[in-house]
Amino acid sequence: LTGHFNTTNHAIVQGLINSVNPSQVPAPCCVPIEMESLAILYIDVESKIVIKNYPDMEVISCGCR
């Protein structure tokens, strides 16, 4: 696993062990590591325009974990 995968030491070791014994240890996988909020504009049931901010909805970067 190279540097551009943004890996942890644990993921590196897990990947090595998985390559030797895949039935015992799962492979590391890509997961979100940095997220931002996402603003949604919609019309509610009373026909009012509403903007709502949902935290941690947009993935900014991923890493191998």
PDB file of C-alpha atoms in Angstrom:
ATOM      1  CA  LEU A   1       0.000   0.000   0.000  1.00  0.00           C
ATOM      2  CA  THR A   2       1.633   3.185  -1.137  1.00  0.00           C
ATOM      3  CA  GLY A   3       1.444   6.643   0.406  1.00  0.00           C
ATOM      4  CA  HIS A   4      -1.344   7.892  -1.860  1.00  0.00           C
ATOM      5  CA  PHE A   5      -3.732   5.408  -0.191  1.00  0.00           C
ATOM      6  CA  ASN A   6      -3.365   7.354   3.080  1.00  0.00           C
ATOM      7  CA  THR A   7      -2.857   4.139   5.054  1.00  0.00           C
ATOM      8  CA  THR A   8      -2.351   3.510   8.738  1.00  0.00           C
ATOM      9  CA  ASN A   9       0.358   1.159   9.991  1.00  0.00           C
ATOM     10  CA  HIS A  10      -2.412  -1.225  11.027  1.00  0.00           C
ATOM     11  CA  ALA A  11      -3.772  -1.296   7.446  1.00  0.00           C
ATOM     12  CA  ILE A  12      -0.314  -2.055   6.071  1.00  0.00           C
ATOM     13  CA  VAL A  13       0.148  -5.003   8.442  1.00  0.00           C
ATOM     14  CA  GLN A  14      -3.425  -6.164   7.840  1.00  0.00           C
ATOM     15  CA  GLY A  15      -2.810  -6.121   4.078  1.00  0.00           C
ATOM     16  CA  LEU A  16       0.379  -8.146   4.442  1.00  0.00           C
ATOM     17  CA  ILE A  17      -1.300 -10.753   6.641  1.00  0.00           C
ATOM     18  CA  ASN A  18      -4.305 -10.879   4.296  1.00  0.00           C
ATOM     19  CA  SER A  19      -2.012 -11.619   1.343  1.00  0.00           C
ATOM     20  CA  VAL A  20      -0.671 -14.667   3.216  1.00  0.00           C
ATOM     21  CA  ASN A  21      -3.925 -15.862   4.807  1.00  0.00           C
ATOM     22  CA  PRO A  22      -7.015 -14.185   3.273  1.00  0.00           C
ATOM     23  CA  SER A  23      -9.473 -16.569   4.941  1.00  0.00           C
ATOM     24  CA  GLN A  24      -8.386 -15.424   8.413  1.00  0.00           C
ATOM     25  CA  VAL A  25      -7.828 -11.676   7.998  1.00  0.00           C
ATOM     26  CA  PRO A  26      -9.963  -9.327   5.864  1.00  0.00           C
ATOM     27  CA  ALA A  27      -8.289  -6.963   3.438  1.00  0.00           C
ATOM     28  CA  PRO A  28      -8.014  -3.296   4.422  1.00  0.00           C
ATOM     29  CA  CYS A  29     -10.653  -1.085   2.827  1.00  0.00           C
ATOM     30  CA  CYS A  30     -11.151   2.521   1.800  1.00  0.00           C
ATOM     31  CA  VAL A  31     -13.144   4.608   4.277  1.00  0.00           C
ATOM     32  CA  PRO A  32     -13.909   8.330   4.649  1.00  0.00           C
ATOM     33  CA  ILE A  33     -11.386  10.105   6.885  1.00  0.00           C
ATOM     34  CA  GLU A  34     -12.364  13.726   6.297  1.00  0.00           C
ATOM     35  CA  MET A  35     -15.913  14.945   5.856  1.00  0.00           C
ATOM     36  CA  GLU A  36     -17.747  18.265   5.577  1.00  0.00           C
ATOM     37  CA  SER A  37     -21.302  19.394   6.034  1.00  0.00           C
ATOM     38  CA  LEU A  38     -23.755  19.634   3.152  1.00  0.00           C
ATOM     39  CA  ALA A  39     -26.427  22.324   2.844  1.00  0.00           C
ATOM     40  CA  ILE A  40     -29.740  21.252   1.326  1.00  0.00           C
ATOM     41  CA  LEU A  41     -32.346  23.714   0.065  1.00  0.00           C
ATOM     42  CA  TYR A  42     -35.901  22.381  -0.076  1.00  0.00           C
ATOM     43  CA  ILE A  43     -39.568  23.313   0.210  1.00  0.00           C
ATOM     44  CA  ASP A  44     -41.221  21.964   3.365  1.00  0.00           C
ATOM     45  CA  VAL A  45     -44.803  20.735   3.857  1.00  0.00           C
ATOM     46  CA  GLU A  46     -45.957  24.316   4.527  1.00  0.00           C
ATOM     47  CA  SER A  47     -44.490  25.449   1.162  1.00  0.00           C
ATOM     48  CA  LYS A  48     -41.703  27.364   2.901  1.00  0.00           C
ATOM     49  CA  ILE A  49     -38.199  27.410   1.486  1.00  0.00           C
ATOM     50  CA  VAL A  50     -35.836  25.860   4.001  1.00  0.00           C
ATOM     51  CA  ILE A  51     -32.076  25.453   4.038  1.00  0.00           C
ATOM     52  CA  LYS A  52     -30.792  22.718   6.306  1.00  0.00           C
ATOM     53  CA  ASN A  53     -27.191  21.884   7.077  1.00  0.00           C
ATOM     54  CA  TYR A  54     -26.354  18.186   7.469  1.00  0.00           C
ATOM     55  CA  PRO A  55     -22.987  17.610   9.178  1.00  0.00           C
ATOM     56  CA  ASP A  56     -20.518  15.005   7.882  1.00  0.00           C
ATOM     57  CA  MET A  57     -22.402  14.280   4.645  1.00  0.00           C
ATOM     58  CA  GLU A  58     -19.761  15.101   2.006  1.00  0.00           C
ATOM     59  CA  VAL A  59     -16.598  12.999   1.833  1.00  0.00           C
ATOM     60  CA  ILE A  60     -13.505  15.141   1.292  1.00  0.00           C
ATOM     61  CA  SER A  61     -10.851  12.420   1.486  1.00  0.00           C
ATOM     62  CA  CYS A  62     -10.545   8.682   2.015  1.00  0.00           C
ATOM     63  CA  GLY A  63      -7.916   6.439   3.493  1.00  0.00           C
ATOM     64  CA  CYS A  64      -7.086   2.757   3.598  1.00  0.00           C
ATOM     65  CA  ARG A  65      -7.933   1.465   7.068  1.00  0.00           C
TER      66      ARG A  65
END
